[in-house]
Structures are given as structure tokens and as C-alpha cells.
PDB file of C-alpha atoms in Angstrom:
ATOM      1  CA  MET A   1      15.152  11.488   0.365  1.00 56.00           C
ATOM      2  CA  THR A   2      16.473   7.739   0.362  1.00 61.00           C
ATOM      3  CA  ARG A   3      17.524   6.160  -2.998  1.00 75.00           C
ATOM      4  CA  ASP A   4      17.898   2.759  -1.414  1.00 83.00           C
ATOM      5  CA  PRO A   5      14.631   1.119  -1.078  1.00 79.00           C
ATOM      6  CA  ALA A   6      15.936  -0.938   1.597  1.00 84.00           C
ATOM      7  CA  ASP A   7      16.210   2.374   3.529  1.00 88.00           C
ATOM      8  CA  LEU A   8      12.400   2.634   3.289  1.00 92.00           C
ATOM      9  CA  THR A   9      10.290   1.978   6.347  1.00 94.00           C
ATOM     10  CA  ALA A  10       6.460   0.909   6.441  1.00 95.00           C
ATOM     11  CA  ALA A  11       5.409   4.237   6.903  1.00 95.00           C
ATOM     12  CA  ASP A  12       7.446   5.297   4.030  1.00 95.00           C
ATOM     13  CA  TYR A  13       5.323   2.838   1.958  1.00 96.00           C
ATOM     14  CA  LEU A  14       2.130   3.781   3.593  1.00 97.00           C
ATOM     15  CA  ASP A  15       2.676   7.625   3.146  1.00 97.00           C
ATOM     16  CA  GLY A  16       3.329   6.786  -0.713  1.00 96.00           C
ATOM     17  CA  ALA A  17       0.075   4.714  -0.653  1.00 98.00           C
ATOM     18  CA  ARG A  18      -1.938   7.509   0.616  1.00 98.00           C
ATOM     19  CA  GLU A  19      -0.244  10.005  -1.795  1.00 97.00           C
ATOM     20  CA  MET A  20      -1.332   7.391  -5.031  1.00 97.00           C
ATOM     21  CA  ALA A  21      -5.173   7.009  -3.631  1.00 97.00           C
ATOM     22  CA  ASP A  22      -5.205  10.671  -3.193  1.00 97.00           C
ATOM     23  CA  ALA A  23      -3.920  11.011  -7.221  1.00 97.00           C
ATOM     24  CA  GLY A  24      -6.536   8.576  -8.397  1.00 96.00           C
ATOM     25  CA  ARG A  25      -3.954   5.682  -8.673  1.00 97.00           C
ATOM     26  CA  PRO A  26      -5.758   3.108  -6.803  1.00 96.00           C
ATOM     27  CA  TYR A  27      -3.473   0.124  -7.784  1.00 96.00           C
ATOM     28  CA  LEU A  28       0.084   1.837  -7.164  1.00 97.00           C
ATOM     29  CA  ALA A  29      -1.748   2.767  -3.846  1.00 97.00           C
ATOM     30  CA  PHE A  30      -2.313  -0.915  -3.431  1.00 97.00           C
ATOM     31  CA  LEU A  31       1.122  -2.139  -4.332  1.00 97.00           C
ATOM     32  CA  LEU A  32       2.746   0.203  -1.865  1.00 97.00           C
ATOM     33  CA  ALA A  33       0.204  -0.644   0.886  1.00 98.00           C
ATOM     34  CA  GLU A  34       1.060  -4.234   0.408  1.00 97.00           C
ATOM     35  CA  GLU A  35       4.916  -3.658   0.977  1.00 96.00           C
ATOM     36  CA  ALA A  36       3.883  -1.597   3.875  1.00 97.00           C
ATOM     37  CA  ALA A  37       2.120  -4.469   5.181  1.00 97.00           C
ATOM     38  CA  GLN A  38       4.528  -6.755   4.715  1.00 96.00           C
ATOM     39  CA  ARG A  39       7.095  -4.885   6.348  1.00 95.00           C
ATOM     40  CA  THR A  40       4.871  -4.339   9.559  1.00 95.00           C
ATOM     41  CA  THR A  41       5.487  -6.879  12.464  1.00 94.00           C
ATOM     42  CA  ASP A  42       2.112  -6.791  13.910  1.00 96.00           C
ATOM     43  CA  PRO A  43      -0.690  -9.071  12.074  1.00 97.00           C
ATOM     44  CA  ALA A  44      -3.401  -6.633  12.909  1.00 98.00           C
ATOM     45  CA  THR A  45      -1.690  -3.683  11.728  1.00 97.00           C
ATOM     46  CA  ALA A  46      -0.948  -5.414   8.331  1.00 97.00           C
ATOM     47  CA  ASP A  47      -4.469  -6.251   7.601  1.00 97.00           C
ATOM     48  CA  ARG A  48      -5.854  -2.983   8.856  1.00 97.00           C
ATOM     49  CA  ILE A  49      -3.662  -1.767   6.066  1.00 97.00           C
ATOM     50  CA  ARG A  50      -4.918  -4.405   3.476  1.00 97.00           C
ATOM     51  CA  VAL A  51      -8.333  -3.781   4.252  1.00 96.00           C
ATOM     52  CA  ARG A  52      -7.855  -0.018   4.033  1.00 97.00           C
ATOM     53  CA  PHE A  53      -6.103  -0.451   0.383  1.00 97.00           C
ATOM     54  CA  PRO A  54      -7.792  -3.695  -1.342  1.00 94.00           C
ATOM     55  CA  ASP A  55      -6.272  -4.629  -4.792  1.00 94.00           C
ATOM     56  CA  PRO A  56      -8.560  -2.689  -7.365  1.00 92.00           C
ATOM     57  CA  THR A  57      -8.581  -5.834  -9.831  1.00 90.00           C
ATOM     58  CA  THR A  58     -10.035  -8.062  -7.506  1.00 86.00           C
ATOM     59  CA  SER A  59     -12.830  -5.600  -5.783  1.00 60.00           C
ATOM     60  CA  ARG A  60     -14.392  -4.257  -8.917  1.00 60.00           C
ATOM     61  CA  LYS A  61     -17.901  -4.693  -8.836  1.00 62.00           C
ATOM     62  CA  GLU A  62     -19.536  -6.429 -12.074  1.00 56.00           C
ATOM     63  CA  ASN A  63     -22.507  -4.563 -13.922  1.00 53.00           C
TER      64      ASN A  63
END
């Protein structure tokens, strides 16, 4: 385990996003996934990450 966030990779952030999603923490999952997407060099991969973990504050459906 690293204590320096600069040492974390996109995969580390994506793992954290999955854990937060599984724990019912969608906004934290979104934030971690966004960091993973920003650290990804392939735009298509970054887009897939963003689709999988959308911003829960903008994707809510109004009743």
C-alpha cells in the first residue's frame, strides 16, 4: 500500500471505484473513476470508464 497518491495508477483508482460502487457509494465511485479516466492515455478506454461510472448528481431521474 502506498501513501503517496502520485504512485497510484489508473488501475488502482479503478479498483477503488469498483469497491465504492459495490459499497453503495456512487459519488466516491464516480470521483475515483474520473481520476482513472484522466490517467488513462487511450481516449476510448477513458470514455468506457466514464460510461460505467456516471456522475450520480447529473444522472438522477426526476419523478
